PDB file of C-alpha atoms in Angstrom:
ATOM      1  CA  LYS U 562      -0.129 -21.907 152.493  1.00  0.00           C
ATOM      2  CA  GLY U 563       1.050 -17.596 152.049  1.00  0.00           C
ATOM      3  CA  GLY U 564       1.227 -16.114 155.150  1.00  0.00           C
ATOM      4  CA  VAL U 565       1.499 -18.504 157.572  1.00  0.00           C
ATOM      5  CA  GLY U 566       5.416 -17.624 158.482  1.00  0.00           C
ATOM      6  CA  LYS U 567       7.335 -19.812 156.502  1.00  0.00           C
ATOM      7  CA  SER U 568       9.694 -17.221 156.496  1.00  0.00           C
ATOM      8  CA  THR U 569      10.393 -16.377 160.217  1.00  0.00           C
ATOM      9  CA  VAL U 570      10.344 -20.045 160.917  1.00  0.00           C
ATOM     10  CA  ALA U 571      13.007 -20.172 157.854  1.00  0.00           C
ATOM     11  CA  VAL U 572      15.116 -17.863 159.428  1.00  0.00           C
ATOM     12  CA  ASN U 573      14.665 -18.487 163.341  1.00  0.00           C
ATOM     13  CA  LEU U 574      14.912 -22.301 162.941  1.00  0.00           C
ATOM     14  CA  ALA U 575      18.680 -21.308 160.931  1.00  0.00           C
ATOM     15  CA  VAL U 576      19.598 -18.477 163.622  1.00  0.00           C
ATOM     16  CA  ALA U 577      18.442 -20.881 166.663  1.00  0.00           C
ATOM     17  CA  LEU U 578      20.542 -23.746 164.593  1.00  0.00           C
ATOM     18  CA  ALA U 579      23.381 -21.485 164.199  1.00  0.00           C
ATOM     19  CA  ARG U 580      23.344 -20.250 167.985  1.00  0.00           C
ATOM     20  CA  ASP U 581      23.763 -23.765 168.850  1.00  0.00           C
ATOM     21  CA  GLY U 582      26.882 -24.159 167.611  1.00  0.00           C
ATOM     22  CA  ALA U 583      25.835 -25.437 164.006  1.00  0.00           C
ATOM     23  CA  GLU U 584      27.266 -23.516 160.690  1.00  0.00           C
ATOM     24  CA  VAL U 585      23.938 -22.389 158.636  1.00  0.00           C
ATOM     25  CA  GLY U 586      23.375 -21.184 155.746  1.00  0.00           C
ATOM     26  CA  LEU U 587      19.585 -19.550 154.617  1.00  0.00           C
ATOM     27  CA  LEU U 588      18.947 -19.982 150.785  1.00  0.00           C
ATOM     28  CA  ASP U 589      15.702 -17.781 149.845  1.00  0.00           C
ATOM     29  CA  ALA U 590      14.321 -19.220 147.218  1.00  0.00           C
ATOM     30  CA  ASP U 591      11.053 -17.545 147.107  1.00  0.00           C
ATOM     31  CA  ILE U 592      12.140 -15.137 143.961  1.00  0.00           C
ATOM     32  CA  THR U 593       9.442 -13.322 143.683  1.00  0.00           C
ATOM     33  CA  GLY U 594       8.552 -12.534 147.597  1.00  0.00           C
ATOM     34  CA  PRO U 595      11.511 -12.277 149.320  1.00  0.00           C
ATOM     35  CA  ASN U 596      11.357 -11.447 153.190  1.00  0.00           C
ATOM     36  CA  VAL U 597      14.458 -13.096 154.335  1.00  0.00           C
ATOM     37  CA  PRO U 598      16.974  -9.922 154.031  1.00  0.00           C
ATOM     38  CA  MET U 599      14.392  -7.920 156.104  1.00  0.00           C
ATOM     39  CA  MET U 600      14.207 -10.527 158.876  1.00  0.00           C
ATOM     40  CA  LEU U 601      17.559 -10.957 159.121  1.00  0.00           C
ATOM     41  CA  GLY U 602      18.440  -7.383 159.170  1.00  0.00           C
ATOM     42  CA  LEU U 603      21.074  -7.993 155.610  1.00  0.00           C
ATOM     43  CA  ASP U 604      21.454  -4.810 153.145  1.00  0.00           C
ATOM     44  CA  GLY U 605      23.665  -5.216 150.979  1.00  0.00           C
ATOM     45  CA  GLN U 606      24.947  -6.208 147.622  1.00  0.00           C
ATOM     46  CA  PRO U 607      27.441  -9.238 147.459  1.00  0.00           C
ATOM     47  CA  GLY U 608      30.901  -9.666 146.794  1.00  0.00           C
ATOM     48  CA  LYS U 609      32.699 -12.424 144.627  1.00  0.00           C
ATOM     49  CA  SER U 610      35.228 -14.649 145.967  1.00  0.00           C
ATOM     50  CA  GLU U 611      38.638 -15.578 144.529  1.00  0.00           C
ATOM     51  CA  ASN U 612      37.472 -18.078 142.240  1.00  0.00           C
ATOM     52  CA  GLU U 613      33.929 -15.716 141.117  1.00  0.00           C
ATOM     53  CA  LYS U 614      31.891 -17.056 143.373  1.00  0.00           C
ATOM     54  CA  ILE U 615      28.963 -15.196 145.076  1.00  0.00           C
ATOM     55  CA  LEU U 616      30.129 -14.643 148.121  1.00  0.00           C
ATOM     56  CA  PRO U 617      27.034 -14.734 150.784  1.00  0.00           C
ATOM     57  CA  LEU U 618      25.873 -11.797 153.414  1.00  0.00           C
ATOM     58  CA  SER U 619      26.457 -12.832 157.043  1.00  0.00           C
ATOM     59  CA  ARG U 620      24.393 -11.745 160.776  1.00  0.00           C
ATOM     60  CA  HIS U 621      23.297 -13.508 163.626  1.00  0.00           C
ATOM     61  CA  GLY U 622      25.993 -15.762 162.244  1.00  0.00           C
ATOM     62  CA  VAL U 623      24.255 -16.886 159.709  1.00  0.00           C
ATOM     63  CA  LYS U 624      25.558 -16.902 155.903  1.00  0.00           C
ATOM     64  CA  ALA U 625      21.939 -15.936 153.607  1.00  0.00           C
ATOM     65  CA  ILE U 626      21.407 -15.485 149.742  1.00  0.00           C
ATOM     66  CA  SER U 627      18.528 -13.703 148.185  1.00  0.00           C
ATOM     67  CA  ILE U 628      17.274 -12.181 145.051  1.00  0.00           C
ATOM     68  CA  GLN U 629      17.455  -9.225 146.787  1.00  0.00           C
ATOM     69  CA  PHE U 630      20.310  -8.367 146.882  1.00  0.00           C
ATOM     70  CA  PHE U 631      20.440  -7.901 143.372  1.00  0.00           C
ATOM     71  CA  VAL U 632      17.057  -5.614 143.008  1.00  0.00           C
ATOM     72  CA  PRO U 633      16.509  -1.811 143.696  1.00  0.00           C
ATOM     73  CA  PRO U 634      14.009  -1.333 146.684  1.00  0.00           C
ATOM     74  CA  GLY U 635      10.361  -1.667 145.949  1.00  0.00           C
ATOM     75  CA  GLN U 636      11.595  -3.003 142.649  1.00  0.00           C
ATOM     76  CA  PRO U 637       8.907  -6.127 141.071  1.00  0.00           C
ATOM     77  CA  ILE U 638      10.229  -9.355 140.181  1.00  0.00           C
ATOM     78  CA  ILE U 639       8.016 -10.837 137.453  1.00  0.00           C
ATOM     79  CA  TRP U 640      10.691 -13.968 136.178  1.00  0.00           C
ATOM     80  CA  ARG U 641       8.234 -16.970 134.498  1.00  0.00           C
ATOM     81  CA  GLY U 642       8.992 -20.805 135.631  1.00  0.00           C
ATOM     82  CA  PRO U 643      12.544 -20.816 134.085  1.00  0.00           C
ATOM     83  CA  LEU U 644      13.952 -17.868 135.094  1.00  0.00           C
ATOM     84  CA  VAL U 645      12.810 -18.918 138.801  1.00  0.00           C
ATOM     85  CA  GLY U 646      14.038 -22.372 138.813  1.00  0.00           C
ATOM     86  CA  GLY U 647      17.199 -20.143 137.446  1.00  0.00           C
ATOM     87  CA  ALA U 648      17.699 -18.745 140.506  1.00  0.00           C
ATOM     88  CA  ILE U 649      17.491 -21.134 142.633  1.00  0.00           C
ATOM     89  CA  GLN U 650      20.533 -23.062 140.355  1.00  0.00           C
ATOM     90  CA  GLN U 651      22.683 -20.420 140.748  1.00  0.00           C
ATOM     91  CA  PHE U 652      22.556 -19.672 144.158  1.00  0.00           C
ATOM     92  CA  LEU U 653      23.285 -23.449 144.812  1.00  0.00           C
ATOM     93  CA  ARG U 654      25.976 -23.685 142.205  1.00  0.00           C
ATOM     94  CA  ASP U 655      27.359 -19.909 142.136  1.00  0.00           C
ATOM     95  CA  VAL U 656      27.627 -19.704 145.980  1.00  0.00           C
ATOM     96  CA  GLU U 657      30.690 -20.066 148.443  1.00  0.00           C
ATOM     97  CA  TRP U 658      28.310 -21.447 151.146  1.00  0.00           C
ATOM     98  CA  GLY U 659      31.777 -22.506 152.600  1.00  0.00           C
ATOM     99  CA  ASP U 660      31.838 -26.048 154.499  1.00  0.00           C
ATOM    100  CA  LEU U 661      28.093 -25.978 155.723  1.00  0.00           C
ATOM    101  CA  ASP U 662      26.552 -28.372 158.352  1.00  0.00           C
ATOM    102  CA  TYR U 663      22.849 -26.974 157.340  1.00  0.00           C
ATOM    103  CA  LEU U 664      21.678 -25.403 154.319  1.00  0.00           C
ATOM    104  CA  VAL U 665      17.638 -24.158 154.938  1.00  0.00           C
ATOM    105  CA  ILE U 666      15.826 -23.343 151.847  1.00  0.00           C
ATOM    106  CA  ASP U 667      13.138 -20.499 152.993  1.00  0.00           C
ATOM    107  CA  LEU U 668      10.603 -22.294 149.798  1.00  0.00           C
ATOM    108  CA  PRO U 669       7.530 -20.184 148.592  1.00  0.00           C
ATOM    109  CA  PRO U 670       4.011 -21.345 149.058  1.00  0.00           C
ATOM    110  CA  GLY U 671       2.416 -23.440 146.994  1.00  0.00           C
ATOM    111  CA  THR U 672       3.675 -26.365 144.589  1.00  0.00           C
ATOM    112  CA  SER U 673       5.237 -25.936 142.143  1.00  0.00           C
ATOM    113  CA  ASP U 674       8.471 -24.187 140.393  1.00  0.00           C
ATOM    114  CA  ALA U 675      10.759 -23.537 143.150  1.00  0.00           C
ATOM    115  CA  GLN U 676      10.077 -26.800 145.174  1.00  0.00           C
ATOM    116  CA  LEU U 677      10.097 -28.861 141.715  1.00  0.00           C
ATOM    117  CA  THR U 678      13.895 -26.935 140.919  1.00  0.00           C
ATOM    118  CA  LEU U 679      14.911 -28.466 144.535  1.00  0.00           C
ATOM    119  CA  ALA U 680      13.760 -31.769 145.100  1.00  0.00           C
ATOM    120  CA  GLN U 681      15.358 -32.388 141.373  1.00  0.00           C
ATOM    121  CA  ALA U 682      19.174 -30.693 141.447  1.00  0.00           C
ATOM    122  CA  VAL U 683      19.677 -31.489 145.200  1.00  0.00           C
ATOM    123  CA  PRO U 684      19.262 -34.283 147.279  1.00  0.00           C
ATOM    124  CA  ILE U 685      17.209 -32.937 150.155  1.00  0.00           C
ATOM    125  CA  SER U 686      17.143 -34.291 153.216  1.00  0.00           C
ATOM    126  CA  GLY U 687      13.992 -33.205 154.699  1.00  0.00           C
ATOM    127  CA  SER U 688      11.520 -30.654 154.914  1.00  0.00           C
ATOM    128  CA  VAL U 689       9.984 -28.652 157.347  1.00  0.00           C
ATOM    129  CA  LEU U 690       5.818 -28.460 156.688  1.00  0.00           C
ATOM    130  CA  VAL U 691       4.112 -25.227 158.725  1.00  0.00           C
ATOM    131  CA  THR U 692       0.975 -24.411 159.039  1.00  0.00           C
ATOM    132  CA  THR U 693      -1.240 -22.837 160.753  1.00  0.00           C
ATOM    133  CA  PRO U 694      -4.262 -24.376 162.798  1.00  0.00           C
ATOM    134  CA  GLN U 695      -6.998 -23.474 160.933  1.00  0.00           C
ATOM    135  CA  GLU U 696      -8.283 -25.461 158.181  1.00  0.00           C
ATOM    136  CA  VAL U 697      -7.407 -23.657 155.214  1.00  0.00           C
ATOM    137  CA  ALA U 698      -4.036 -23.648 155.154  1.00  0.00           C
ATOM    138  CA  LEU U 699      -3.937 -27.479 156.596  1.00  0.00           C
ATOM    139  CA  LEU U 700      -5.581 -27.851 152.758  1.00  0.00           C
ATOM    140  CA  ASP U 701      -2.320 -26.869 151.232  1.00  0.00           C
ATOM    141  CA  VAL U 702      -0.066 -28.525 154.220  1.00  0.00           C
ATOM    142  CA  GLU U 703      -1.988 -31.886 152.616  1.00  0.00           C
ATOM    143  CA  LYS U 704      -0.942 -30.986 148.657  1.00  0.00           C
ATOM    144  CA  ALA U 705       3.055 -30.329 150.180  1.00  0.00           C
ATOM    145  CA  LEU U 706       3.248 -33.136 151.786  1.00  0.00           C
ATOM    146  CA  ALA U 707       1.612 -35.031 148.718  1.00  0.00           C
ATOM    147  CA  MET U 708       4.103 -33.117 146.475  1.00  0.00           C
ATOM    148  CA  PHE U 709       7.201 -33.925 148.640  1.00  0.00           C
ATOM    149  CA  LYS U 710       6.613 -38.071 148.719  1.00  0.00           C
ATOM    150  CA  ARG U 711       5.889 -37.883 145.028  1.00  0.00           C
ATOM    151  CA  THR U 712       8.898 -35.961 145.024  1.00  0.00           C
ATOM    152  CA  SER U 713      10.689 -38.023 147.661  1.00  0.00           C
ATOM    153  CA  VAL U 714      11.327 -35.777 149.911  1.00  0.00           C
ATOM    154  CA  PRO U 715      11.653 -36.833 153.358  1.00  0.00           C
ATOM    155  CA  VAL U 716       9.443 -35.043 155.822  1.00  0.00           C
ATOM    156  CA  ILE U 717      10.711 -34.715 159.618  1.00  0.00           C
ATOM    157  CA  GLY U 718       7.914 -32.843 161.153  1.00  0.00           C
ATOM    158  CA  LEU U 719       4.736 -30.227 161.619  1.00  0.00           C
ATOM    159  CA  VAL U 720       5.201 -26.909 163.022  1.00  0.00           C
ATOM    160  CA  GLU U 721       1.929 -25.406 163.718  1.00  0.00           C
ATOM    161  CA  ASN U 722       2.128 -21.482 163.900  1.00  0.00           C
ATOM    162  CA  MET U 723      -0.097 -18.677 165.204  1.00  0.00           C
ATOM    163  CA  SER U 724      -1.143 -20.968 167.615  1.00  0.00           C
ATOM    164  CA  GLY U 725      -3.544 -19.118 169.780  1.00  0.00           C
ATOM    165  CA  LEU U 726      -2.469 -15.491 171.700  1.00  0.00           C
ATOM    166  CA  VAL U 727      -1.880 -14.833 175.594  1.00  0.00           C
ATOM    167  CA  CYS U 728      -4.165 -11.808 176.389  1.00  0.00           C
ATOM    168  CA  PRO U 729      -2.383  -9.441 178.275  1.00  0.00           C
ATOM    169  CA  HIS U 730      -5.102  -8.073 180.364  1.00  0.00           C
ATOM    170  CA  CYS U 731      -6.465 -11.773 181.961  1.00  0.00           C
ATOM    171  CA  SER U 732      -3.521 -13.986 180.351  1.00  0.00           C
ATOM    172  CA  GLU U 733      -6.211 -16.161 178.666  1.00  0.00           C
ATOM    173  CA  ILE U 734      -5.678 -17.338 175.217  1.00  0.00           C
ATOM    174  CA  ILE U 735      -7.215 -16.982 173.031  1.00  0.00           C
ATOM    175  CA  ASP U 736      -7.807 -19.056 169.361  1.00  0.00           C
ATOM    176  CA  LEU U 737      -7.476 -16.655 166.729  1.00  0.00           C
ATOM    177  CA  PHE U 738      -7.405 -18.680 164.178  1.00  0.00           C
ATOM    178  CA  GLY U 739      -8.709 -22.375 165.988  1.00  0.00           C
ATOM    179  CA  ARG U 740      -6.982 -24.918 167.429  1.00  0.00           C
ATOM    180  CA  GLY U 741      -4.928 -28.438 167.727  1.00  0.00           C
ATOM    181  CA  GLY U 742      -5.552 -27.781 163.687  1.00  0.00           C
ATOM    182  CA  GLY U 743      -1.489 -28.858 163.395  1.00  0.00           C
ATOM    183  CA  GLU U 744      -0.780 -31.452 165.908  1.00  0.00           C
ATOM    184  CA  ARG U 745      -4.325 -33.309 164.634  1.00  0.00           C
ATOM    185  CA  PHE U 746      -3.010 -33.267 160.724  1.00  0.00           C
ATOM    186  CA  ALA U 747       0.480 -34.702 162.200  1.00  0.00           C
ATOM    187  CA  ARG U 748      -1.245 -37.822 163.859  1.00  0.00           C
ATOM    188  CA  GLU U 749      -3.656 -37.919 160.655  1.00  0.00           C
ATOM    189  CA  HIS U 750      -0.801 -38.436 158.523  1.00  0.00           C
ATOM    190  CA  ASP U 751       1.208 -40.396 160.888  1.00  0.00           C
ATOM    191  CA  LEU U 752       4.042 -37.133 160.952  1.00  0.00           C
ATOM    192  CA  GLU U 753       5.745 -35.758 164.179  1.00  0.00           C
ATOM    193  CA  PHE U 754       4.657 -32.744 165.728  1.00  0.00           C
ATOM    194  CA  LEU U 755       7.651 -30.271 166.297  1.00  0.00           C
ATOM    195  CA  GLY U 756       5.875 -27.974 168.376  1.00  0.00           C
ATOM    196  CA  GLN U 757       3.060 -25.148 168.819  1.00  0.00           C
ATOM    197  CA  ILE U 758       4.726 -21.331 168.094  1.00  0.00           C
ATOM    198  CA  PRO U 759       2.001 -18.706 169.957  1.00  0.00           C
ATOM    199  CA  LEU U 760       1.514 -15.368 168.725  1.00  0.00           C
ATOM    200  CA  ASP U 761       3.752 -12.928 170.310  1.00  0.00           C
ATOM    201  CA  ILE U 762       4.494  -9.580 169.261  1.00  0.00           C
ATOM    202  CA  THR U 763       8.654 -10.133 169.853  1.00  0.00           C
ATOM    203  CA  VAL U 764       8.850 -11.513 166.749  1.00  0.00           C
ATOM    204  CA  ARG U 765       7.261  -9.155 164.704  1.00  0.00           C
ATOM    205  CA  GLN U 766       9.086  -6.825 166.371  1.00  0.00           C
ATOM    206  CA  GLY U 767      11.930  -8.027 165.058  1.00  0.00           C
ATOM    207  CA  GLY U 768      11.126  -9.424 162.323  1.00  0.00           C
ATOM    208  CA  ASP U 769      10.400  -5.733 161.217  1.00  0.00           C
ATOM    209  CA  VAL U 770      14.203  -4.948 162.535  1.00  0.00           C
ATOM    210  CA  GLY U 771      16.384  -7.882 162.108  1.00  0.00           C
ATOM    211  CA  VAL U 772      16.738  -9.027 164.927  1.00  0.00           C
ATOM    212  CA  PRO U 773      14.978 -12.685 164.909  1.00  0.00           C
ATOM    213  CA  ALA U 774      13.256 -13.509 167.837  1.00  0.00           C
ATOM    214  CA  VAL U 775      16.059 -16.554 168.746  1.00  0.00           C
ATOM    215  CA  ALA U 776      18.596 -13.980 168.872  1.00  0.00           C
ATOM    216  CA  GLN U 777      16.156 -11.212 171.091  1.00  0.00           C
ATOM    217  CA  ARG U 778      17.819 -10.193 174.539  1.00  0.00           C
ATOM    218  CA  GLU U 779      14.904 -11.041 176.424  1.00  0.00           C
ATOM    219  CA  PRO U 780      12.966 -14.444 174.166  1.00  0.00           C
ATOM    220  CA  GLY U 781       9.227 -14.173 174.229  1.00  0.00           C
ATOM    221  CA  PRO U 782       7.318 -17.542 174.401  1.00  0.00           C
ATOM    222  CA  ALA U 783       7.157 -17.649 170.570  1.00  0.00           C
ATOM    223  CA  ALA U 784      11.304 -17.653 170.776  1.00  0.00           C
ATOM    224  CA  VAL U 785      11.100 -20.288 173.472  1.00  0.00           C
ATOM    225  CA  ALA U 786       9.004 -22.768 171.415  1.00  0.00           C
ATOM    226  CA  LEU U 787      10.908 -21.544 167.730  1.00  0.00           C
ATOM    227  CA  GLN U 788      14.945 -23.133 169.244  1.00  0.00           C
ATOM    228  CA  ASN U 789      13.136 -25.615 171.535  1.00  0.00           C
ATOM    229  CA  MET U 790      11.476 -26.918 167.736  1.00  0.00           C
ATOM    230  CA  ALA U 791      15.082 -26.164 166.167  1.00  0.00           C
ATOM    231  CA  ARG U 792      16.872 -28.682 168.301  1.00  0.00           C
ATOM    232  CA  ILE U 793      14.284 -31.645 167.707  1.00  0.00           C
ATOM    233  CA  VAL U 794      14.697 -30.405 164.730  1.00  0.00           C
ATOM    234  CA  ALA U 795      18.365 -30.777 164.486  1.00  0.00           C
ATOM    235  CA  ALA U 796      18.956 -34.445 166.962  1.00  0.00           C
ATOM    236  CA  ARG U 797      16.065 -35.494 163.503  1.00  0.00           C
ATOM    237  CA  MET U 798      18.978 -34.031 160.721  1.00  0.00           C
ATOM    238  CA  SER U 799      21.491 -35.907 162.934  1.00  0.00           C
ATOM    239  CA  VAL U 800      20.015 -39.440 162.810  1.00  0.00           C
ATOM    240  CA  ARG U 801      19.447 -38.697 159.202  1.00  0.00           C
ATOM    241  CA  ALA U 802      22.741 -38.065 158.809  1.00  0.00           C
ATOM    242  CA  ALA U 803      24.457 -41.323 160.652  1.00  0.00           C
ATOM    243  CA  THR U 804      22.629 -43.552 158.710  1.00  0.00           C
ATOM    244  CA  SER U 805      22.264 -42.209 154.571  1.00  0.00           C
ATOM    245  CA  ALA U 806      25.187 -40.370 153.082  1.00  0.00           C
ATOM    246  CA  GLY U 807      25.771 -36.708 151.375  1.00  0.00           C
ATOM    247  CA  GLN U 808      24.829 -33.473 153.704  1.00  0.00           C
ATOM    248  CA  PRO U 809      22.350 -31.927 154.760  1.00  0.00           C
ATOM    249  CA  VAL U 810      19.903 -30.012 153.167  1.00  0.00           C
ATOM    250  CA  LEU U 811      17.026 -28.516 154.696  1.00  0.00           C
ATOM    251  CA  THR U 812      13.834 -27.099 153.451  1.00  0.00           C
ATOM    252  CA  ILE U 813      11.173 -24.926 154.333  1.00  0.00           C
ATOM    253  CA  SER U 814       7.396 -25.219 152.731  1.00  0.00           C
TER     254      SER U 814
END
């Protein structure tokens, strides 16, 4: 669903994997609503390599590509489906990614062109579903899960974002979006539950200034949860890589 924090999870997952020593790329597949550059603190236009491929920009140890690098700030991208799919395929084919351990792909909301393009264009090793505890978010996650099953994309697990807010005055946890919805959904659909990420002001602050939570000098509770999630994902991907052919490609939805 839109607004549950898919880009936040994707960016922090990529940076956490890189901080643990992996070679990581991050592809912003949300063509009409790209947020990855701001969240990573990246600006400018990519150059070209000697063989005329696009050179991704890099920060926090992550190589990133986004349509935002190629359009003026504030300009909307009003494209029909085939153009969206074409841009994603170009980012897969024509970017000088180098030898990556992980390519994290931040997907837009829904079950549309971007998701279908990726499912058909590359062998995807796993997807991570992102939800908030509330029922309206879980409705969309259920559709995404059905789409991945239909397109034979393995699901690594589900993470619940915005799980609760710790009151700064009394330390009571305030369940703004309900409680336990993601964990219950994972249990009912036989998915691994990758953890709960609490509401934490440092996540918002970091996203606005290009310093992801896991890269901050004093990580808060959300950063700790994101780092733990990244290590679980890395462990599951290692098992998949050891038991199947091909390089890992990781999508976020």
